[in-house]
CSV table of C-alpha atoms in Angstrom, one decimal:
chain,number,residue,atom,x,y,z
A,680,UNK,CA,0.0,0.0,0.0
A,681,UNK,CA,1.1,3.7,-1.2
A,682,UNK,CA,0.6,5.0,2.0
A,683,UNK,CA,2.0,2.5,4.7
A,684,UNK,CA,4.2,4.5,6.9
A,685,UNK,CA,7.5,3.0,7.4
A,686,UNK,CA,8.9,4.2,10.7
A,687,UNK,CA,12.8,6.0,10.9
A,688,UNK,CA,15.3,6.2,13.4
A,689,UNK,CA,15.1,9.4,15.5
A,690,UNK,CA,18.0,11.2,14.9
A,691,UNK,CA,19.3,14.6,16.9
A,692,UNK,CA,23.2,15.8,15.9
A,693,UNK,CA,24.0,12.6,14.4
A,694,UNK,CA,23.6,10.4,17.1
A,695,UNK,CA,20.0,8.1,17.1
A,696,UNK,CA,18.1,7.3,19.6
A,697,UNK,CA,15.9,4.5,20.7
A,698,UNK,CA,13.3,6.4,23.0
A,699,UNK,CA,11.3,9.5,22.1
A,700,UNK,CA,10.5,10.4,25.2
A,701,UNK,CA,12.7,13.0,26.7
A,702,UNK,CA,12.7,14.4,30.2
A,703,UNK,CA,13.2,17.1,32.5
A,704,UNK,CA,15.2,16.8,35.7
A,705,UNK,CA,13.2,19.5,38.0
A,706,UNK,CA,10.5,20.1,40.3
A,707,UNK,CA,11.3,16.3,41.7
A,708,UNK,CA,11.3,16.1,45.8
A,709,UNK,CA,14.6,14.9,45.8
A,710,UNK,CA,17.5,13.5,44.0
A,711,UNK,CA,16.6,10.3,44.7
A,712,UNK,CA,13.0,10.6,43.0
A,713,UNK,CA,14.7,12.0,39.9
A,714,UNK,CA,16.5,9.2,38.9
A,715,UNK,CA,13.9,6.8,40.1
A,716,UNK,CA,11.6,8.7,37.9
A,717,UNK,CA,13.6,9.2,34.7
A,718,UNK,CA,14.9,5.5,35.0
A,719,UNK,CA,11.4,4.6,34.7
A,720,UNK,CA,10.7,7.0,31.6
A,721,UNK,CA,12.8,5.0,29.2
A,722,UNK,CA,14.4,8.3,28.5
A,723,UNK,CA,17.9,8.5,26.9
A,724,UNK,CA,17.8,12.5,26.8
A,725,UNK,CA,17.1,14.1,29.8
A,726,UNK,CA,17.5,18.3,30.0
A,727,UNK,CA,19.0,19.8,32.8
A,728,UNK,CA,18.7,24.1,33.7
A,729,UNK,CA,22.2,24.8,33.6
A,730,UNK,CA,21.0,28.4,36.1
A,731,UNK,CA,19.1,26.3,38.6
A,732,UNK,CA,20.9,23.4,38.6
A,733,UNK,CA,24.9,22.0,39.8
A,734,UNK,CA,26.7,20.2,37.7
A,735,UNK,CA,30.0,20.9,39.4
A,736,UNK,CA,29.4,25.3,39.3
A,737,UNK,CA,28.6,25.1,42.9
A,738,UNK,CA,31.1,22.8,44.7
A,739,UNK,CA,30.0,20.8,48.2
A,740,UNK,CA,26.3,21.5,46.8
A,741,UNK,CA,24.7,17.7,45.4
A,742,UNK,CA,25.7,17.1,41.5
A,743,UNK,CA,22.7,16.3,39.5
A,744,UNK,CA,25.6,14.3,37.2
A,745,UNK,CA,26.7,12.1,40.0
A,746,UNK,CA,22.7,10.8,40.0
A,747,UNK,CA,22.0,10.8,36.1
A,748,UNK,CA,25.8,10.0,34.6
A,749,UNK,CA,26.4,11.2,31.0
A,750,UNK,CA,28.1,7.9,30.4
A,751,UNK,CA,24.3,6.6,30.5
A,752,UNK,CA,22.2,10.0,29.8
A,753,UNK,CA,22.6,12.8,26.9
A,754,UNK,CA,22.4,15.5,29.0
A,755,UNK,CA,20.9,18.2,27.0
A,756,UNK,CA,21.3,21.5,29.2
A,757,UNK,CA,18.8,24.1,28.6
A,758,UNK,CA,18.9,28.2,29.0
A,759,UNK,CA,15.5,28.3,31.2
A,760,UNK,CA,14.9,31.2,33.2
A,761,UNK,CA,16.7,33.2,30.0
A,762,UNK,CA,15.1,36.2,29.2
A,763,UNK,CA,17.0,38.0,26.2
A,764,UNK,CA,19.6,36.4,23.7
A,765,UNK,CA,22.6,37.5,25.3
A,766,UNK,CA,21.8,36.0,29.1
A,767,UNK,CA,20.6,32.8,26.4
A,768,UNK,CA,23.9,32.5,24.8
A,769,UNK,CA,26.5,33.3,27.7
A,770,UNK,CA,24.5,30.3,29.5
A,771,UNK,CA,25.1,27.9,26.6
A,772,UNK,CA,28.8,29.2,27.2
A,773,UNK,CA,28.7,28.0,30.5
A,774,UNK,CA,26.9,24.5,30.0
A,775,UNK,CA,29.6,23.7,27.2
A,776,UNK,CA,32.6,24.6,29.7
A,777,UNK,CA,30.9,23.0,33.0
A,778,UNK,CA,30.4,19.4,30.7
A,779,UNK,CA,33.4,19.6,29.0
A,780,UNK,CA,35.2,16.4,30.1
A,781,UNK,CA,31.9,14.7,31.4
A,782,UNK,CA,30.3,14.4,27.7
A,783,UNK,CA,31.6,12.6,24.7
A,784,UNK,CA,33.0,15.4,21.9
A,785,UNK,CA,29.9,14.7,19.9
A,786,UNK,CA,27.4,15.4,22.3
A,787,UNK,CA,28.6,17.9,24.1
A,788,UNK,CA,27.7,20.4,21.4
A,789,UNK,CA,23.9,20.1,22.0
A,790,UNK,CA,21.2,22.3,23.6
A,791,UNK,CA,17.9,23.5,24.3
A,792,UNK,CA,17.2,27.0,23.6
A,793,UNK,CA,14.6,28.6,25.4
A,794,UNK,CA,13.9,32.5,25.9
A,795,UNK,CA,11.0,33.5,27.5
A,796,UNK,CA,9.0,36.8,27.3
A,797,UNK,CA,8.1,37.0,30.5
A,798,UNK,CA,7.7,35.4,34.3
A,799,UNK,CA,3.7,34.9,34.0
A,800,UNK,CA,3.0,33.0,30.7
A,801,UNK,CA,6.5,31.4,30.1
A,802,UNK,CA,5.8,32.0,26.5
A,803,UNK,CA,8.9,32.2,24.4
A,804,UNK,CA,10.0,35.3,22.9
A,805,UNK,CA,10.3,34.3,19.4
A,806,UNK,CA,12.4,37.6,18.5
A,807,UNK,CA,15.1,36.9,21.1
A,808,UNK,CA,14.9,33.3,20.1
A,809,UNK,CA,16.1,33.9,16.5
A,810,UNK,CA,18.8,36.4,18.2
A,811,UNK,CA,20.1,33.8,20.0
A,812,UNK,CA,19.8,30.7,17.5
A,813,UNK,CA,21.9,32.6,14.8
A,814,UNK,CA,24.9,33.2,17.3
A,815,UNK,CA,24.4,29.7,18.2
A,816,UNK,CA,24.4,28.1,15.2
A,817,UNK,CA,27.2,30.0,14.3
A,818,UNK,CA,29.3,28.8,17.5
A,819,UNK,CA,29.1,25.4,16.5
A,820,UNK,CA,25.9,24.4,18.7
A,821,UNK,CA,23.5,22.1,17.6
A,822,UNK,CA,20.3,24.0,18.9
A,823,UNK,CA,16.8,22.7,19.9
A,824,UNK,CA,14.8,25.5,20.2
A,825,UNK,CA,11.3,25.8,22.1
A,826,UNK,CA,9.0,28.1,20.8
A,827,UNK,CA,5.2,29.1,20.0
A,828,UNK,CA,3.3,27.3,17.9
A,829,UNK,CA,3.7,30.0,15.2
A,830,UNK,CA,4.8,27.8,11.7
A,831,UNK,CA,6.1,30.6,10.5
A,832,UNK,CA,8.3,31.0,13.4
A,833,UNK,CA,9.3,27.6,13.6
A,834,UNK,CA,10.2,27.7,9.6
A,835,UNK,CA,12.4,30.9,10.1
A,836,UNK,CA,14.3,28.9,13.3
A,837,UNK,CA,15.2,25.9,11.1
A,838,UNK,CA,16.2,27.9,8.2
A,839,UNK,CA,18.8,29.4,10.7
A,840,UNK,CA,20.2,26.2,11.3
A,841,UNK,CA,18.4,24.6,14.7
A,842,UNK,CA,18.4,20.9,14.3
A,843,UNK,CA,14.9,20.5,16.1
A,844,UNK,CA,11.8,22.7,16.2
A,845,UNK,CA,10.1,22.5,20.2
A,846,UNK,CA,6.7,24.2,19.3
A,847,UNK,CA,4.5,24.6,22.9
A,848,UNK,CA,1.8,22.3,22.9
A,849,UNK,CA,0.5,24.3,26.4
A,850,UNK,CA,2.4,27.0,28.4
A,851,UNK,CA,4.8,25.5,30.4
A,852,UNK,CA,3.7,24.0,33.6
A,853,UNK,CA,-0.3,23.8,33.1
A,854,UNK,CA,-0.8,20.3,32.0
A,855,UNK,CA,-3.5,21.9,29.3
A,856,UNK,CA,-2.4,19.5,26.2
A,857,UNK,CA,-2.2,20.6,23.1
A,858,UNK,CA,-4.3,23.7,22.6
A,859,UNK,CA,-3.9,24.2,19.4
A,860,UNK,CA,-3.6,21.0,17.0
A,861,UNK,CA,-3.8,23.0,14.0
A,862,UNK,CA,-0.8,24.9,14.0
A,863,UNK,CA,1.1,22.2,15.1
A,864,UNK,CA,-0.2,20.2,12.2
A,865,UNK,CA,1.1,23.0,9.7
A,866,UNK,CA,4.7,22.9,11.3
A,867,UNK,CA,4.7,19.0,11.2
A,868,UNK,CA,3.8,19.1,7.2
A,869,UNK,CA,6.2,22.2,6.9
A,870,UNK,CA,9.5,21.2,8.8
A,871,UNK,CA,12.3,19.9,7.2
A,872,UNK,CA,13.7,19.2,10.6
A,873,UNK,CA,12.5,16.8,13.7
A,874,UNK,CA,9.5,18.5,15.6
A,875,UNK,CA,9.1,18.0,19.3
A,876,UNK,CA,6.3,18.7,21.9
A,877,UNK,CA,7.8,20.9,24.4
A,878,UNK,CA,5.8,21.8,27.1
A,879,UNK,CA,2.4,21.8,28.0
A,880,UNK,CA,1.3,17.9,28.6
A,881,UNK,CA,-0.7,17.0,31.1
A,882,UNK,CA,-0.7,12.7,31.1
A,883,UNK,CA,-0.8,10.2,29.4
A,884,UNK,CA,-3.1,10.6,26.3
A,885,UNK,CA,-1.3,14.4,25.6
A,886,UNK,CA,1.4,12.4,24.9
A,887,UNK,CA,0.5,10.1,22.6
A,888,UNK,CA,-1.7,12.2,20.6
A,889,UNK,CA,1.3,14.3,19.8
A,890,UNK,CA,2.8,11.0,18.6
A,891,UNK,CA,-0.1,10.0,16.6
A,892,UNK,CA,-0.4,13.4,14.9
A,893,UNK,CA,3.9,12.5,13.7
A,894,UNK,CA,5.4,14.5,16.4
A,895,UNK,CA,9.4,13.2,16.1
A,896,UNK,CA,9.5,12.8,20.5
A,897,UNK,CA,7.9,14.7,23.0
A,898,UNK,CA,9.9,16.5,25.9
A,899,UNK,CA,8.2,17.0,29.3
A,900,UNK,CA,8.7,17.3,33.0
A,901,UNK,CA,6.0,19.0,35.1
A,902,UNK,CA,3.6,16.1,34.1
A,903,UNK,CA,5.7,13.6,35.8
A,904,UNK,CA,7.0,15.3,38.8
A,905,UNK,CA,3.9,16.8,39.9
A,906,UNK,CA,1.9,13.4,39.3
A,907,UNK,CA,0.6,12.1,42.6
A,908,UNK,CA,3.3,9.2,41.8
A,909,UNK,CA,5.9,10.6,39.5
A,910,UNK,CA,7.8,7.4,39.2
A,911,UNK,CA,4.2,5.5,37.7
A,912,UNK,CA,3.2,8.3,35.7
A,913,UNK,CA,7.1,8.1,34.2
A,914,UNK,CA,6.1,4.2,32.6
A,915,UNK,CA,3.2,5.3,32.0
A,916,UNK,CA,4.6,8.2,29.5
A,917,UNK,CA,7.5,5.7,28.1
A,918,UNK,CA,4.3,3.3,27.1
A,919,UNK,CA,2.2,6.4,25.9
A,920,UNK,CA,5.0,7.2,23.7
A,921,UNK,CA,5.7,4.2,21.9
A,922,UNK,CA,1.4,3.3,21.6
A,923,UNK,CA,1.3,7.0,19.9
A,924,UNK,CA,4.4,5.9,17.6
A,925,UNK,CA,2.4,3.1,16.5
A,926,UNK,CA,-0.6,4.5,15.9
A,927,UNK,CA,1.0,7.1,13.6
A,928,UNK,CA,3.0,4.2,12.1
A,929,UNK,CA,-0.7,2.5,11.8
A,930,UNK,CA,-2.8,5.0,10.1
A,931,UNK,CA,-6.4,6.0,12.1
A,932,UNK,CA,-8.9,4.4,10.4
A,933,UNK,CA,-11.2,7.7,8.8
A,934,UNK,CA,-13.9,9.3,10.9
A,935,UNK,CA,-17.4,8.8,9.7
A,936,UNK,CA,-20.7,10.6,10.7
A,937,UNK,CA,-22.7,7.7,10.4
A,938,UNK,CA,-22.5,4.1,12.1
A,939,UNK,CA,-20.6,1.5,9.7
A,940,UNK,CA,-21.4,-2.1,11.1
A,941,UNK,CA,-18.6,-4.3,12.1
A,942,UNK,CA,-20.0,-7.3,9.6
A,943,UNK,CA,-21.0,-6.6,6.3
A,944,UNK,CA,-25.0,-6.8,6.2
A,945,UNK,CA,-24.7,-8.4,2.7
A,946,UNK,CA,-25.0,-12.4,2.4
A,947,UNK,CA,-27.3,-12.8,6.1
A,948,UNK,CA,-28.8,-15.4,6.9
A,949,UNK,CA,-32.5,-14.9,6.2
């Protein structure tokens, strides 16, 4: 059939992972509950706020690398709690220095860009974004970039060289799904590069519709550390995942207005 999907290996800066499910490493009670947690996500990426987090800047202070090891996790630190290009930048800087030595060469090259507008909505600034993602690129990064769900937006970012779109499904934090399935249908027919959920999902079924709709992964964090048991609703997003995957893979069978019976009502038995 013409229109079978065959499924590809996700890729991200040459290296291809297994899982789609990517995680973030805050918001947990403890140390001890983010590793449980993302060890039961499946997740081989995991992002890490390089300004609210240690990995080795603040010493005698717990190392969130001595818990998730890069010799088992691509850490993929993020600028969170950026608000303009140059604050952006200089923290990608710092992630690059702080993980030199503690990374392999060819991941060590690899971050999430986020710059928000401001403290209430957490919506990215999609001017300040660009900004940023051209010096980026231009450094040598490979750049995953959050943003709105504007395809316009999201064209202009890959065209500047980011190596994955992050469009919003929700704002960050609310657990609203995906507000708008129409825009992110555009970007997913438009991009030339992988497109990833960021942000936004709220359990289990968020997640796999963005996988049925042929999201690449889907990155998320508040969804499993503010679950009522993060550590379940982790295997519960690692299985949501791969059943979305699937389903994409599948092909929906087409929505009808009218009942269609199982059997065929030709040939019954009179």
């Amino acid at each position: 059939m013409s229109n079978v999907r065959s499924d590809k290996p996700f890729i991200l800066a040459g290296r291809t992972f297994q899982s789609r499910l990517l995680v973030g490493t805050g918001k947990y009670r403890d140390m001890e509950e983010t590793r449980l947690a993302t060890e039961a996500s499946g997740a081989e990426i995991v992002t890490v706020a390089v300004r609210r987090t240690n990995l080795g800047q603040n010493a005698g202070e717990p190392n969130l690398l001595d818990v998730l090891s890069p010799d088992k996790y691509t850490i993929l630190p993020n600028t969170a709690g950026c608000f303009d290009a140059t604050e952006a930048v200089r923290t990608c800087r710092l992630a690059r220095e702080l993980l030199d030595g503690r990374k392999s060469h060819e991941s060590r090259t690899l971050v999430k860009l986020e710059v928000l507008a401001d403290q209430k909505t957490l919506f990215p600034n999609v001017i300040e974004t660009l900004k940023a993602a051209e010096v980026l690129v231009k450094e040598g990064f490979d750049v995953m970039v959050y943003t709105s769900d504007d395809p316009i937006i999201a064209r202009q970012l890959a065209e500047a060289g980011c190596i994955a779109v992050m469009p919003l499904a929700g704002l960050i934090g609310t657990g609203l799904g995906i507000c708008n399935p129409y825009n992110l249908q555009i970007i997913l027919e438009e991009s030339k590069v992988p497109v990833l959920v960021d942000a936004g999902v709220g359990t289990a079924s968020d997640a796999t519709i963005a996988m049925e709709m042929g999201c690449e992964a889907v990155l998320m964090n508040s969804a499993i550390a503010h679950a009522q048991q993060p550590i379940l609703m982790a295997e519960a997003m690692k299985h949501a995942i791969v059943a979305g995957r699937m389903a994409y893979l599948a092909g929906r069978m087409p929505k009808k207005l009218y009942a269609s019976a199982s059997s065929p009502l030709a040939g019954l038995i009179k």
